Amino acid sequence: MAFSEFRPLHDNSLIDYIKSVPALSSKIGNDFDNLFVKEVGDGNLNFVFIVLNSAGSFVIIHALPYVRSIGESWAMTKERSYFEWLALKEKGRLCPEHVPEVYHFDRTMSLIGMRYLEPPHIILRKGLVAGIEYPLLAEHMADFMAKTLFFTSLLFRTTSEHKRDVAEYCGNVELCRLTEQVVFSDPYKVSEYNRWTSPYLDHDAEALREDNLLKLEVAELKSKYYDQHSSFIAVCAAAIVVLGFFLLYYKSIHFCSFCERAQALIHGDLHTSSMMVTHESTQVIDPEFAFYGPMGYDIGAFLGNLILAYCSQDGHADQKNDRKAYKEWILKTIEDTWNLFQHKFTALWDEHRNGAGEAYLPAIYNNPEVQLLVQKKYMTDLFHDSLGFGAAKMIRRIVGVAHVEDFESIADAAKRATCEKRALDLAKTILKERRKFEGIAEIVSAIRKHES
Amino acid sequence: MAFSEFRPLHDNSLIDYIKSVPALSSKIGNDFDNLFVKEVGDGNLNFVFIVLNSAGSFVIIHALPYVRSIGESWAMTKERSYFEWLALKEKGRLCPEHVPEVYHFDRTMSLIGMRYLEPPHIILRKGLVAGIEYPLLAEHMADFMAKTLFFTSLLFRTTSEHKRDVAEYCGNVELCRLTEQVVFSDPYKVSEYNRWTSPYLDHDAEALREDNLLKLEVAELKSKYYDQHSSFIAVCAAAIVVLGFFLLYYKSIHFCSFCERAQALIHGDLHTSSMMVTHESTQVIDPEFAFYGPMGYDIGAFLGNLILAYCSQDGHADQKNDRKAYKEWILKTIEDTWNLFQHKFTALWDEHRNGAGEAYLPAIYNNPEVQLLVQKKYMTDLFHDSLGFGAAKMIRRIVGVAHVEDFESIADAAKRATCEKRALDLAKTILKERRKFEGIAEIVSAIRKHES
């Protein structure tokens, strides 16, 4: 048929494609006469088409082989669409309440057909910029993170189940590598991709590159995986060597240190533009960076982006709305998210303690006291991981390549810079001092203190 | 020829084999009339034959597909002999002064032909039991560890060199897995393989299984790798899946969490029976457990076994020799080994700071202050890793499957138990408190304090 090899689809070719796919055309009653098709992608990577008529609707996610926000100059495998589909299916299975249904996947075309999240669903980040409260957000995100992280970890899985599942994702190294560069490296060195609100933050960007203690902490976050990354690569190489294809595959094997900490199947990009929300609904989308990695990377992404939203509010305040009450709601959401996550996650752990999970052998961790010790340490380490990753992700959004609408939408550069600087200083403090925080309430206090 | 497939060699078949291998027969001037052949293996795994005559000599290391010290009931791949050969060659290249030359390797026969370490070379452990001082031991072992660990780490290597080399060793998972079981699991649970000096240590062995804080620390040591192990497995599986051989290889893929921390090419079993010594010479042998793993595992193995030797001395004291002076020499050797290692390792780091090593990107770690911070943290973490692994290896030698001659050669069980209990208590303290020790001198003080 006409789509036996990849080509970028646009409005007309897209309709021809849909006609050729019953799973999609049936969703719109096979009626192409009054079809509404609109490209709405505003993410960094993909093209997103809304397709709807009176009979029904769906969304098409179409990956092109480069980073959309940068252009063809930054090549990016369209295979990411395969991992996005894998993750949507797996996370949908574990937490159907908060993951949209997938109707169709075409690996050749790097194309996913899935539920259209109808209005009033909007991207959470836009809601945060608009000052809209979402009373169920913390509850929903805690639920999503607790279920998707616990059930894909060795706390629940046997090592053989785990290794089989990790295996599926280890081909997603190119996106891991992108993350590693833009999150852990570029912001701390001179890079052509870095940008910031100049001239206001020129000094701050430079100070970041000269902050030794900060760079020590970034090395620590990165080195949790760095030491191991080569074995990930290596073992890929090894099995290939064994099978005599080493040279063939060698060039396609990429550096991805933090694919190494295969703690759980993480979303990999869980910021506030990766969920669409209404007052009643929270739907997590765009898991194209999904891989088996550190849980704290997901939790930190969500909390860090809520803190960015908080810091941006003064830039959106006006006579009609000083945003003071809204800032309080964001702080409450930050606190509730962690506390609810911790509660749900440990409840799942306790419930499945005598299950098949092999992280802590029951023969050794065989009494309530040691089980409590182990769980307490695990959650404390996860909290500090989350703070570290969250802070690193805040920093990179202010001085790195990809910025956030929370700040970008503040037209007045001076005012924007003031908000960004506050967020930057806060992130630096959290990154350096993260081990001193014993609970999320202390983070909320730190955020308040930072303003006064 | 006659040796186209594996079979266990004994004296006569061994001679036929040697005749068929010029690289070996030439070493003995092709003279088989007055040949002396003796099996002298006293290790846990292999058969070792000395072959010599007036013309020359060599040693044959012959691996059989099971654990020699336990018997055919504990199967063990003879492929270990391939990794022993790989490691002998690589470590010999990096530190020829302290690694015996290899003459021949036959993968089919799992057989290595190498330099015969002539008398007065003896296994270090036997020298320590006999109370012999080796004035150059600390200097030599510090040199061996600094060179073999630094030059195989990402402090010196590029990621692509590293991944290629790590790849070679990741097939050695079965031995990693054995280590993991006997070091990190069995001693802390009821296991058919565990044994100890009964009844004297019955209570201590039980107390070990009920020591929650200790098990928490063991989980920490193990979990440094545990989270990652599945990705190691997974990626092997992945590349195989990719190539469509998943089911074929699945069963041969083993759990080996700590193959994951591919910090450097470690010996993997660097206790005091893995080196042969004279007053002038120190030769490291038996690297069949070699893989890319945590540096602290090697350093800890050597230091931990020196502490075992120290604790065993009172059991060897008699009217002729109270061993007091010898115990002081052991303490000095422990202190000198770490201090010399630290000095040599950081000197290599400083020398190659602007080389190809990718662990700390020069573009980020670009000033003396941050370089000092990073190096200080690296060495402190390595010191604490070494203490943790060293203590874990002491414990498993007292209550686990494989014991050490230092204690086993004390005929009087009560006297032996007293020495073992002292070592066990010391190891528990070091394992739990290791982060509080700021230098090796404090360890030496702790050893002294433990006796009084």
XYZ file of N, CA, C and O in Angstrom, chain A residues 11-68:
232
model
N -1.682 17.475 6.074
C -3.148 17.334 6.104
C -3.697 16.342 5.080
O -4.389 15.390 5.425
N -3.354 16.521 3.784
C -3.963 15.647 2.776
C -3.455 14.215 2.848
O -4.230 13.261 2.881
N -2.140 14.075 2.916
C -1.592 12.715 2.976
C -2.055 12.025 4.259
O -2.261 10.814 4.295
N -2.283 12.801 5.302
C -2.753 12.226 6.565
C -4.141 11.616 6.373
O -4.399 10.495 6.834
N -4.996 12.343 5.660
C -6.356 11.820 5.427
C -6.293 10.533 4.611
O -6.960 9.542 4.933
N -5.453 10.502 3.583
C -5.285 9.259 2.817
C -4.851 8.131 3.747
O -5.336 7.001 3.649
N -3.940 8.472 4.661
C -3.465 7.449 5.609
C -4.610 6.926 6.465
O -4.811 5.715 6.591
N -5.388 7.855 7.016
C -6.495 7.463 7.909
C -7.485 6.555 7.169
O -7.947 5.546 7.706
N -7.741 6.903 5.912
C -8.654 6.078 5.101
C -8.147 4.641 5.018
O -8.934 3.692 4.958
N -6.835 4.480 5.050
C -6.260 3.140 4.889
C -6.207 2.364 6.205
O -5.735 1.219 6.235
N -6.634 3.003 7.309
C -6.543 2.351 8.624
C -7.912 2.264 9.299
O -8.375 3.233 9.912
N -8.578 1.105 9.201
C -9.919 0.931 9.780
C -9.990 1.343 11.263
O -10.955 1.999 11.670
N -8.965 0.993 12.046
C -8.998 1.309 13.479
C -9.170 2.804 13.711
O -9.703 3.231 14.739
N -8.734 3.617 12.718
C -8.877 5.076 12.847
C -10.139 5.575 12.141
O -10.962 6.274 12.728
N -10.311 5.131 10.891
C -11.453 5.653 10.113
C -12.785 5.285 10.776
O -13.748 6.053 10.728
N -12.801 4.134 11.446
C -14.049 3.737 12.120
C -14.396 4.714 13.252
O -15.565 4.922 13.565
N -13.363 5.312 13.860
C -13.604 6.246 14.969
C -14.348 7.493 14.508
O -14.976 8.192 15.308
N -14.258 7.783 13.207
C -14.965 8.955 12.674
C -16.060 8.512 11.718
O -16.406 9.215 10.763
N -16.574 7.287 11.977
C -17.700 6.766 11.188
C -17.402 6.709 9.702
O -18.301 6.879 8.880
N -16.132 6.544 9.346
C -15.718 6.488 7.931
C -16.266 7.655 7.109
O -16.494 7.530 5.911
N -16.483 8.782 7.779
C -17.035 9.973 7.106
C -15.928 11.026 6.964
O -15.464 11.605 7.952
N -15.509 11.253 5.728
C -14.395 12.172 5.487
C -14.863 13.499 4.882
O -14.057 14.333 4.492
N -16.194 13.673 4.803
C -16.702 14.870 4.134
C -16.574 16.109 5.012
O -16.151 17.167 4.562
N -16.962 15.986 6.276
C -16.905 17.167 7.157
C -15.861 16.956 8.241
O -16.135 17.116 9.437
N -14.667 16.549 7.820
C -13.617 16.205 8.778
C -12.815 17.453 9.169
O -12.427 18.252 8.312
N -12.630 17.609 10.470
C -11.804 18.711 10.971
C -10.425 18.145 11.331
O -10.324 17.208 12.131
N -9.397 18.657 10.660
C -8.030 18.204 10.934
C -7.161 19.416 11.248
O -7.130 20.381 10.484
N -6.486 19.381 12.416
C -5.670 20.529 12.799
C -4.375 20.063 13.477
O -4.411 19.172 14.320
N -3.269 20.640 13.083
C -1.981 20.330 13.724
C -1.848 21.258 14.928
O -1.947 22.474 14.807
N -1.688 20.653 16.112
C -1.680 21.467 17.341
C -0.432 21.239 18.187
O -0.341 21.710 19.317
N 0.513 20.474 17.665
C 1.688 20.129 18.469
C 2.449 21.370 18.905
O 2.797 22.200 18.076
N 2.662 21.498 20.215
C 3.480 22.641 20.662
C 4.616 22.134 21.549
O 5.236 22.880 22.265
N 4.845 20.821 21.490
C 5.934 20.232 22.267
C 7.265 20.447 21.562
O 7.321 21.151 20.547
N 8.285 19.839 22.086
C 9.614 20.028 21.505
C 9.885 19.096 20.335
O 10.757 19.355 19.530
N 9.146 17.978 20.253
C 9.598 16.922 19.357
C 8.647 16.565 18.214
O 9.065 16.466 17.070
N 7.355 16.404 18.506
C 6.456 15.756 17.552
C 5.458 16.691 16.892
O 5.243 17.811 17.326
N 4.815 16.145 15.821
C 3.654 16.794 15.241
C 2.409 16.088 15.773
O 2.393 14.859 15.903
N 1.392 16.873 16.118
C 0.176 16.335 16.724
C -1.031 16.857 15.942
O -1.198 18.075 15.791
N -1.818 15.919 15.406
C -3.007 16.303 14.640
C -4.267 15.911 15.409
O -4.377 14.778 15.879
N -5.198 16.868 15.527
C -6.536 16.538 16.013
C -7.375 16.183 14.794
O -7.347 16.899 13.786
N -8.080 15.057 14.857
C -8.960 14.635 13.772
C -10.341 14.396 14.366
O -10.483 13.551 15.264
N -11.358 15.162 13.905
C -12.681 14.942 14.486
C -13.799 15.349 13.536
O -13.603 16.185 12.646
N -14.953 14.727 13.747
C -16.197 15.128 13.091
C -17.356 14.804 14.024
O -17.125 14.440 15.191
N -18.555 14.919 13.534
C -19.724 14.714 14.400
C -19.772 13.282 14.933
O -20.337 13.018 15.991
N -19.146 12.343 14.199
C -19.219 10.930 14.586
C -18.235 10.571 15.692
O -18.486 9.650 16.481
N -17.108 11.274 15.739
C -16.108 10.936 16.742
C -14.800 11.679 16.534
O -14.750 12.646 15.756
N -13.759 11.200 17.191
C -12.482 11.918 17.126
C -11.314 11.046 17.564
O -11.502 9.992 18.181
N -10.132 11.475 17.224
C -8.894 10.888 17.760
C -7.766 11.870 17.510
O -7.963 12.903 16.870
N -6.590 11.514 18.070
C -5.408 12.356 17.879
C -4.333 11.515 17.219
O -4.231 10.307 17.467
N -3.583 12.127 16.330
C -2.447 11.454 15.693
C -1.157 12.093 16.208
O -0.994 13.318 16.150
N -0.267 11.251 16.772
C 1.065 11.731 17.155
C 2.034 11.210 16.102
O 2.163 9.992 15.922
N 2.699 12.126 15.419
C 3.544 11.753 14.286
C 4.968 12.246 14.549
O 5.202 13.437 14.731
N 5.902 11.287 14.625
C 7.288 11.657 14.942
C 8.116 11.797 13.670
O 8.119 10.902 12.827
N 8.783 12.926 13.544
C 9.717 13.117 12.429
C 11.144 12.929 12.934
O 11.397 13.085 14.124
N 12.061 12.587 12.036
C 13.406 12.205 12.523
C 14.297 13.379 12.930
O 15.475 13.411 12.619
N 13.724 14.377 13.603
C 14.562 15.445 14.167
C 13.789 16.106 15.312
O 12.609 15.828 15.525
N 14.494 16.952 16.069
C 13.865 17.651 17.186
C 13.091 18.836 16.645
O 13.680 19.803 16.153
N 11.762 18.765 16.717
C 10.919 19.786 16.082
C 11.306 21.198 16.515
O 11.421 22.105 15.702
